[in-house]
mmCIF file of C-alpha atoms in Angstrom:
data_model
loop_
_atom_site.group_PDB
_atom_site.id
_atom_site.type_symbol
_atom_site.label_atom_id
_atom_site.label_comp_id
_atom_site.label_asym_id
_atom_site.label_seq_id
_atom_site.Cartn_x
_atom_site.Cartn_y
_atom_site.Cartn_z
ATOM 1 C CA MET A 1 0.000 0.000 0.000
ATOM 2 C CA LYS A 2 2.849 2.405 0.791
ATOM 3 C CA LYS A 3 4.497 1.792 -2.597
ATOM 4 C CA ILE A 4 1.269 2.666 -4.391
ATOM 5 C CA LEU A 5 0.997 5.917 -2.439
ATOM 6 C CA LEU A 6 4.672 6.890 -2.800
ATOM 7 C CA PHE A 7 4.758 6.539 -6.577
ATOM 8 C CA PRO A 8 2.232 9.322 -7.400
ATOM 9 C CA LEU A 9 3.862 11.604 -4.807
ATOM 10 C CA SER A 10 7.302 11.218 -6.348
ATOM 11 C CA VAL A 11 5.932 11.701 -9.865
ATOM 12 C CA SER A 12 4.053 14.841 -8.821
ATOM 13 C CA HIS A 13 7.174 16.133 -7.043
ATOM 14 C CA VAL A 14 9.292 15.674 -10.176
ATOM 15 C CA LEU A 15 6.594 17.247 -12.351
ATOM 16 C CA GLN A 16 6.276 20.229 -10.008
ATOM 17 C CA SER A 17 10.028 20.768 -9.965
ATOM 18 C CA VAL A 18 10.256 20.526 -13.769
ATOM 19 C CA ILE A 19 7.314 22.899 -14.302
ATOM 20 C CA GLY A 20 8.616 25.300 -11.638
ATOM 21 C CA THR A 21 12.080 25.312 -13.185
ATOM 22 C CA PHE A 22 10.613 25.880 -16.644
ATOM 23 C CA LEU A 23 8.415 28.768 -15.463
ATOM 24 C CA GLY A 24 11.265 30.291 -13.467
ATOM 25 C CA GLY A 25 13.506 30.122 -16.511
ATOM 26 C CA ILE A 26 10.859 31.761 -18.704
ATOM 27 C CA LEU A 27 10.268 34.524 -16.150
ATOM 28 C CA SER A 28 13.965 35.267 -15.715
ATOM 29 C CA PHE A 29 14.439 35.250 -19.498
ATOM 30 C CA MET A 30 11.487 37.630 -19.999
ATOM 31 C CA MET A 31 12.850 39.941 -17.309
ATOM 32 C CA CYS A 32 16.272 39.925 -18.998
ATOM 33 C CA VAL A 33 14.834 40.594 -22.443
ATOM 34 C CA PHE A 34 12.260 43.254 -21.621
ATOM 35 C CA ILE A 35 13.878 45.137 -18.718
ATOM 36 C CA ILE A 36 17.630 44.625 -18.499
ATOM 37 C CA VAL A 37 18.651 44.362 -22.172
ATOM 38 C CA PRO A 38 17.072 47.631 -23.417
ATOM 39 C CA VAL A 39 18.490 49.644 -20.490
ATOM 40 C CA VAL A 40 21.965 48.089 -20.714
ATOM 41 C CA THR A 41 22.040 48.310 -24.508
ATOM 42 C CA THR A 42 21.060 51.965 -24.548
ATOM 43 C CA PHE A 43 23.818 53.048 -22.181
ATOM 44 C CA THR A 44 26.618 50.747 -23.299
ATOM 45 C CA THR A 45 26.061 51.228 -27.035
ATOM 46 C CA MET A 46 26.807 54.944 -26.700
ATOM 47 C CA PHE A 47 30.157 54.263 -25.017
ATOM 48 C CA TYR A 48 30.889 51.321 -27.337
ATOM 49 C CA TYR A 49 30.138 53.463 -30.393
ATOM 50 C CA LYS A 50 32.425 56.280 -29.245
ATOM 51 C CA PHE A 51 35.135 53.723 -28.454
ATOM 52 C CA LEU A 52 34.878 52.156 -31.937
ATOM 53 C CA VAL A 53 35.023 55.533 -33.670
ATOM 54 C CA SER A 54 38.063 56.607 -31.638
ATOM 55 C CA VAL A 55 39.879 53.302 -32.270
ATOM 56 C CA LEU A 56 39.096 52.871 -35.960
ATOM 57 C CA GLY A 57 39.362 56.554 -36.789
ATOM 58 C CA PHE A 58 36.324 56.521 -39.080
ATOM 59 C CA PRO A 59 32.635 56.404 -38.122
ATOM 60 C CA VAL A 60 31.051 52.976 -38.209
ATOM 61 C CA SER A 61 27.335 52.902 -38.882
ATOM 62 C CA LEU A 62 25.408 52.999 -35.615
ATOM 63 C CA GLY A 63 22.994 50.309 -36.835
ATOM 64 C CA PHE A 64 25.854 47.877 -37.400
ATOM 65 C CA THR A 65 27.275 48.597 -33.937
ATOM 66 C CA VAL A 66 23.896 48.108 -32.255
ATOM 67 C CA SER A 67 23.177 44.857 -34.098
ATOM 68 C CA VAL A 68 26.579 43.344 -33.252
ATOM 69 C CA PHE A 69 26.266 44.439 -29.642
ATOM 70 C CA ASN A 70 22.713 43.081 -29.373
ATOM 71 C CA GLN A 71 23.899 39.709 -30.659
ATOM 72 C CA LEU A 72 26.646 39.600 -28.015
ATOM 73 C CA LEU A 73 24.207 40.625 -25.273
ATOM 74 C CA GLY A 74 21.703 38.020 -26.404
ATOM 75 C CA VAL A 75 24.307 35.256 -26.219
ATOM 76 C CA TYR A 76 25.468 36.491 -22.806
ATOM 77 C CA PHE A 77 21.977 36.581 -21.294
ATOM 78 C CA ALA A 78 21.055 33.239 -22.842
ATOM 79 C CA MET A 79 24.122 31.697 -21.178
ATOM 80 C CA LEU A 80 23.195 33.342 -17.872
ATOM 81 C CA CYS A 81 19.656 31.961 -18.060
ATOM 82 C CA LEU A 82 20.948 28.479 -18.925
ATOM 83 C CA LEU A 83 23.429 28.586 -16.055
ATOM 84 C CA SER A 84 20.677 29.618 -13.646
ATOM 85 C CA ILE A 85 18.316 26.858 -14.853
ATOM 86 C CA LEU A 86 20.638 23.848 -15.204
ATOM 87 C CA PRO A 87 21.924 23.471 -11.601
ATOM 88 C CA ARG A 88 18.385 23.720 -10.191
ATOM 89 C CA PHE A 89 17.067 21.195 -12.694
ATOM 90 C CA SER A 90 19.805 18.615 -12.111
ATOM 91 C CA TYR A 91 19.608 19.075 -8.327
ATOM 92 C CA LYS A 92 15.843 18.529 -8.276
ATOM 93 C CA THR A 93 15.947 15.468 -10.522
ATOM 94 C CA VAL A 94 18.790 13.828 -8.588
ATOM 95 C CA ARG A 95 17.182 14.547 -5.217
ATOM 96 C CA GLY A 96 13.638 13.679 -6.318
#
């Protein structure tokens, strides 16, 4: 009787941890994309653009600078989100 009761509890625990991890990852990703990235991009692109112009000696198009910088930021935040999700996920599955 105990084995029958324990099985659904463990399955629900694993499902809850997986769903919670998934939702947490989505929320942190949304926060990064909609709040942090625009603010960081706006400020750092200005400095980055001035730095590029002073180093290269000729003006680079601002659109090119922004697109390259956005790609780098996107990769960086994606890695951060993955790093925040993976340890929680593996810990829950091993413990559960």
